GROMACS .gro file of C-alpha atoms in nm:
model
  249
    1MET     CA    1   9.788  10.428  10.117
    2LEU     CA    2  10.097  10.403   9.912
    3LYS     CA    3  10.265  10.634  10.160
    4SER     CA    4  10.176  10.418  10.465
    5ASN     CA    5  10.282  10.120  10.301
    6ILE     CA    6  10.609  10.239  10.207
    7LYS     CA    7  10.666  10.322  10.598
    8LYS     CA    8  10.550   9.985  10.697
    9GLU     CA    9  10.808   9.857  10.477
   10ILE     CA   10  11.087  10.105  10.614
   11ARG     CA   11  10.993  10.019  10.941
   12GLY     CA   12  10.894   9.682  10.958
   13LYS     CA   13  11.228   9.553  10.779
   14TYR     CA   14  11.382   9.630  11.119
   15LYS     CA   15  11.101   9.611  11.337
   16GLY     CA   16  11.252   9.474  11.686
   17SER     CA   17  11.598   9.491  11.537
   18PHE     CA   18  11.854   9.645  11.792
   19LEU     CA   19  12.068   9.794  11.568
   20GLY     CA   20  11.730   9.920  11.327
   21VAL     CA   21  11.833  10.131  11.021
   22LEU     CA   22  12.211  10.087  11.049
   23TRP     CA   23  12.139   9.712  10.900
   24SER     CA   24  12.133   9.914  10.599
   25PHE     CA   25  12.520   9.976  10.623
   26ILE     CA   26  12.577   9.656  10.800
   27ASN     CA   27  12.434   9.438  10.561
   28PRO     CA   28  12.645   9.550  10.273
   29LEU     CA   29  12.965   9.582  10.415
   30LEU     CA   30  12.964   9.207  10.556
   31SER     CA   31  12.889   9.103  10.191
   32VAL     CA   32  13.184   9.372  10.114
   33LEU     CA   33  13.399   9.176  10.379
   34VAL     CA   34  13.350   8.858  10.283
   35TYR     CA   35  13.413   8.926   9.892
   36ALA     CA   36  13.726   9.129   9.994
   37ILE     CA   37  13.883   8.816  10.139
   38VAL     CA   38  13.887   8.616   9.877
   39PHE     CA   39  13.872   8.800   9.540
   40PRO     CA   40  14.159   9.031   9.557
   41TYR     CA   41  14.381   8.744   9.552
   42LEU     CA   42  14.156   8.590   9.226
   43MET     CA   43  14.179   8.940   9.079
   44ARG     CA   44  14.570   8.955   9.119
   45GLY     CA   45  14.569   9.345   9.094
   46THR     CA   46  14.400   9.402   8.790
   47VAL     CA   47  14.138   9.654   8.943
   48ASP     CA   48  14.273   9.956   9.101
   49ASN     CA   49  14.112  10.081   9.475
   50TYR     CA   50  13.938   9.724   9.442
   51LEU     CA   51  13.712   9.781   9.778
   52VAL     CA   52  13.546  10.072   9.620
   53TYR     CA   53  13.501   9.892   9.279
   54LEU     CA   54  13.356   9.624   9.492
   55ILE     CA   55  13.112   9.820   9.681
   56THR     CA   56  12.996  10.003   9.373
   57GLY     CA   57  12.860   9.717   9.261
   58VAL     CA   58  12.757   9.515   9.590
   59ILE     CA   59  12.512   9.805   9.719
   60PRO     CA   60  12.342   9.833   9.379
   61TRP     CA   61  12.278   9.466   9.330
   62THR     CA   62  12.173   9.466   9.700
   63PHE     CA   63  11.896   9.704   9.622
   64PHE     CA   64  11.789   9.443   9.303
   65THR     CA   65  11.773   9.099   9.511
   66THR     CA   66  11.614   9.286   9.807
   67VAL     CA   67  11.321   9.427   9.634
   68MET     CA   68  11.287   9.115   9.405
   69ASN     CA   69  11.294   8.881   9.702
   70GLN     CA   70  11.041   9.061   9.871
   71GLY     CA   71  10.817   9.211   9.615
   72MET     CA   72  10.750   8.873   9.426
   73ALA     CA   73  10.608   8.788   9.762
   74SER     CA   74  10.408   9.097   9.826
   75ILE     CA   75  10.073   8.981   9.688
   76LYS     CA   76  10.096   8.640   9.855
   77VAL     CA   77  10.200   8.797  10.225
   78ASN     CA   78   9.888   9.059  10.185
   79ALA     CA   79   9.628   8.793  10.128
   80GLY     CA   80   9.414   8.905  10.399
   81ILE     CA   81   9.338   9.232  10.285
   82ILE     CA   82   9.337   9.159   9.908
   83LYS     CA   83   9.041   8.943  10.007
   84LYS     CA   84   8.883   9.180  10.250
   85VAL     CA   85   8.898   9.521  10.040
   86TYR     CA   86   8.928   9.651   9.688
   87PHE     CA   87   9.221   9.877   9.644
   88PRO     CA   88   9.475   9.965   9.329
   89ARG     CA   89   9.690   9.581   9.381
   90GLU     CA   90   9.996   9.725   9.218
   91ILE     CA   91  10.045   9.963   9.530
   92LEU     CA   92  10.209   9.671   9.734
   93PRO     CA   93  10.491   9.545   9.468
   94LEU     CA   94  10.561   9.955   9.419
   95SER     CA   95  10.576  10.000   9.813
   96VAL     CA   96  10.807   9.757   9.813
   97VAL     CA   97  11.031   9.896   9.531
   98SER     CA   98  10.990  10.251   9.676
   99ALA     CA   99  11.110  10.131  10.030
  100GLY     CA  100  11.411   9.984   9.852
  101ILE     CA  101  11.517  10.265   9.660
  102ILE     CA  102  11.518  10.473   9.960
  103ASN     CA  103  11.740  10.232  10.159
  104PHE     CA  104  11.966  10.254   9.849
  105PHE     CA  105  12.037  10.615   9.872
  106ILE     CA  106  12.085  10.515  10.281
  107SER     CA  107  12.337  10.308  10.149
  108CYS     CA  108  12.508  10.515   9.878
  109VAL     CA  109  12.661  10.675  10.199
  110ILE     CA  110  12.888  10.355  10.258
  111ILE     CA  111  13.033  10.427   9.896
  112LEU     CA  112  13.113  10.789   9.960
  113VAL     CA  113  13.299  10.696  10.306
  114PHE     CA  114  13.471  10.428  10.084
  115CYS     CA  115  13.556  10.670   9.805
  116ALA     CA  116  13.698  10.941  10.104
  117ILE     CA  117  13.881  10.674  10.266
  118PHE     CA  118  14.076  10.548   9.960
  119ALA     CA  119  14.121  10.921   9.812
  120VAL     CA  120  13.895  10.840   9.511
  121GLY     CA  121  13.717  11.153   9.554
  122PHE     CA  122  13.417  11.280   9.444
  123SER     CA  123  13.267  11.491   9.127
  124TRP     CA  124  12.977  11.692   8.998
  125HIS     CA  125  12.927  11.305   8.834
  126LEU     CA  126  12.715  11.251   9.191
  127LEU     CA  127  12.426  11.459   9.025
  128LEU     CA  128  12.359  11.151   8.766
  129LEU     CA  129  12.300  10.915   9.066
  130PRO     CA  130  11.937  11.006   9.092
  131ILE     CA  131  11.902  10.932   8.716
  132ALA     CA  132  12.062  10.579   8.707
  133ALA     CA  133  11.879  10.500   9.050
  134LEU     CA  134  11.573  10.591   8.884
  135LEU     CA  135  11.629  10.346   8.543
  136GLN     CA  136  11.736  10.080   8.824
  137PHE     CA  137  11.385  10.150   9.023
  138LEU     CA  138  11.180  10.126   8.715
  139ILE     CA  139  11.327   9.785   8.634
  140CYS     CA  140  11.295   9.641   8.924
  141LEU     CA  141  10.916   9.780   8.939
  142GLY     CA  142  10.829   9.614   8.626
  143LEU     CA  143  10.992   9.288   8.716
  144THR     CA  144  10.836   9.269   9.054
  145LEU     CA  145  10.474   9.362   8.899
  146ALA     CA  146  10.504   9.087   8.671
  147PHE     CA  147  10.653   8.827   8.878
  148SER     CA  148  10.452   8.910   9.180
  149ALA     CA  149  10.167   8.844   8.985
  150ILE     CA  150  10.251   8.536   8.808
  151ASN     CA  151  10.405   8.397   9.162
  152ILE     CA  152  10.022   8.355   9.260
  153TYR     CA  153   9.945   8.092   8.998
  154ILE     CA  154  10.292   7.943   9.001
  155LYS     CA  155  10.371   7.827   9.317
  156ASP     CA  156  10.694   7.754   9.193
  157MET     CA  157  10.814   8.108   9.069
  158GLU     CA  158  10.997   8.240   9.368
  159TYR     CA  159  11.251   7.945   9.342
  160ILE     CA  160  11.294   7.975   8.989
  161ILE     CA  161  11.397   8.351   8.977
  162ASN     CA  162  11.604   8.349   9.282
  163PHE     CA  163  11.817   8.056   9.070
  164VAL     CA  164  11.795   8.307   8.786
  165ILE     CA  165  11.889   8.572   9.028
  166ASN     CA  166  12.189   8.390   9.166
  167MET     CA  167  12.302   8.306   8.818
  168LEU     CA  168  12.258   8.652   8.722
  169PHE     CA  169  12.516   8.747   8.996
  170TYR     CA  170  12.795   8.593   8.834
  171GLY     CA  171  12.685   8.724   8.528
  172THR     CA  172  12.722   9.101   8.597
  173PRO     CA  173  13.075   9.253   8.642
  174ILE     CA  174  13.062   9.295   9.061
  175LEU     CA  175  13.371   9.109   9.176
  176TYR     CA  176  13.537   9.115   8.839
  177GLU     CA  177  13.588   9.337   8.568
  178LEU     CA  178  13.448   9.252   8.224
  179SER     CA  179  13.790   9.349   8.044
  180GLY     CA  180  14.015   9.130   8.244
  181PHE     CA  181  13.768   8.826   8.146
  182SER     CA  182  13.694   8.884   7.768
  183THR     CA  183  13.950   8.676   7.642
  184GLN     CA  184  13.897   8.403   7.897
  185VAL     CA  185  13.535   8.301   7.854
  186PRO     CA  186  13.335   8.156   7.542
  187ALA     CA  187  13.215   8.415   7.334
  188PHE     CA  188  12.833   8.302   7.386
  189LEU     CA  189  12.874   8.369   7.756
  190LEU     CA  190  13.042   8.690   7.707
  191TRP     CA  191  12.760   8.835   7.480
  192LEU     CA  192  12.539   8.734   7.784
  193VAL     CA  193  12.673   8.963   7.999
  194ARG     CA  194  12.708   9.213   7.761
  195ILE     CA  195  12.354   9.216   7.699
  196ASN     CA  196  12.298   9.215   8.046
  197PRO     CA  197  12.143   9.552   8.161
  198PHE     CA  198  12.327   9.531   8.522
  199THR     CA  199  12.635   9.489   8.312
  200HIS     CA  200  12.593   9.862   8.194
  201LEU     CA  201  12.442   9.964   8.519
  202MET     CA  202  12.725   9.891   8.711
  203GLN     CA  203  12.961  10.106   8.482
  204ILE     CA  204  12.706  10.383   8.522
  205TYR     CA  205  12.757  10.364   8.890
  206ARG     CA  206  13.108  10.330   8.878
  207ASP     CA  207  13.138  10.625   8.652
  208ILE     CA  208  12.957  10.832   8.902
  209PHE     CA  209  13.141  10.709   9.213
  210MET     CA  210  13.490  10.612   9.135
  211TYR     CA  211  13.585  10.717   8.752
  212HIS     CA  212  13.420  11.037   8.742
  213GLN     CA  213  13.348  11.017   8.370
  214LEU     CA  214  13.046  11.056   8.203
  215THR     CA  215  12.912  10.718   8.047
  216ASP     CA  216  12.890  10.668   7.680
  217MET     CA  217  12.493  10.753   7.579
  218TRP     CA  218  12.458  10.412   7.439
  219ARG     CA  219  12.457  10.266   7.795
  220TRP     CA  220  12.228  10.506   7.923
  221ALA     CA  221  12.014  10.441   7.634
  222TYR     CA  222  12.014  10.070   7.665
  223VAL     CA  223  11.920  10.062   8.009
  224ALA     CA  224  11.670  10.350   7.972
  225LEU     CA  225  11.496  10.118   7.694
  226ILE     CA  226  11.502   9.780   7.922
  227ALA     CA  227  11.357   9.966   8.223
  228LEU     CA  228  11.069  10.084   7.970
  229VAL     CA  229  11.030   9.729   7.830
  230CYS     CA  230  11.017   9.587   8.182
  231LEU     CA  231  10.763   9.893   8.316
  232VAL     CA  232  10.532   9.828   8.037
  233LEU     CA  233  10.540   9.426   8.033
  234GLY     CA  234  10.513   9.417   8.407
  235LEU     CA  235  10.206   9.606   8.405
  236PHE     CA  236  10.059   9.475   8.113
  237ILE     CA  237  10.110   9.111   8.277
  238PHE     CA  238   9.987   9.217   8.636
  239LYS     CA  239   9.674   9.381   8.519
  240LYS     CA  240   9.585   9.092   8.288
  241LEU     CA  241   9.632   8.852   8.603
  242GLU     CA  242   9.508   9.067   8.892
  243LYS     CA  243   9.152   8.978   8.849
  244GLY     CA  244   9.236   8.649   9.001
  245PHE     CA  245   9.437   8.721   9.300
  246ALA     CA  246   9.151   8.703   9.572
  247GLU     CA  247   9.041   8.376   9.435
  248GLU     CA  248   9.398   8.267   9.405
  249VAL     CA  249   9.575   8.373   9.726
   0.00000   0.00000   0.00000
């Protein structure tokens, strides 16, 4: 069932689309194009190879936002089958996140192309990509498990989380380099950015693709801890709330 649901998520996303899976490349490229028109002028040359810097942030972020938006609604949109047949309900958000990580790996081809075009090059650090992606996968899975369950009982949850995600986007060094703004923002906001696990994930991805260096182990450990907490809490919340799914959806 998990396998068939993952296939459905991947195929259904592009069903009826002329370009099909090519949208996995086109969507992040369009986002990068918009940001690349404006932000290089705001950055004033503070980041070398800004387009590569930008795309190594946009593609992991697209993975996160896509699975969060689809994962939160995964229980609600499958109300019909939930009412008719019993099956492990966690398969639904798990299918969304699993399909998302497959699309993420496909989209990583774009990063490699940019690295080649702008002579950033490649290194053995690419071997660490599956580990970084797995940590992000676990964070996304934990969050989608929790919020897909809560969303059944609190109907406004999708809107609240979408607002938080939009705020989190600007609290993550995707469009800017943190060191360049550390002296320009209040200490409290800077602290929020630094405890944001996606701040450290972005650094890990850029070390893998762009800087060809080993990220500090404390960053890996911090992200791994957040991933574990998210997964455990997500499963706990989901299991506590799933008993009422059939009555509430």
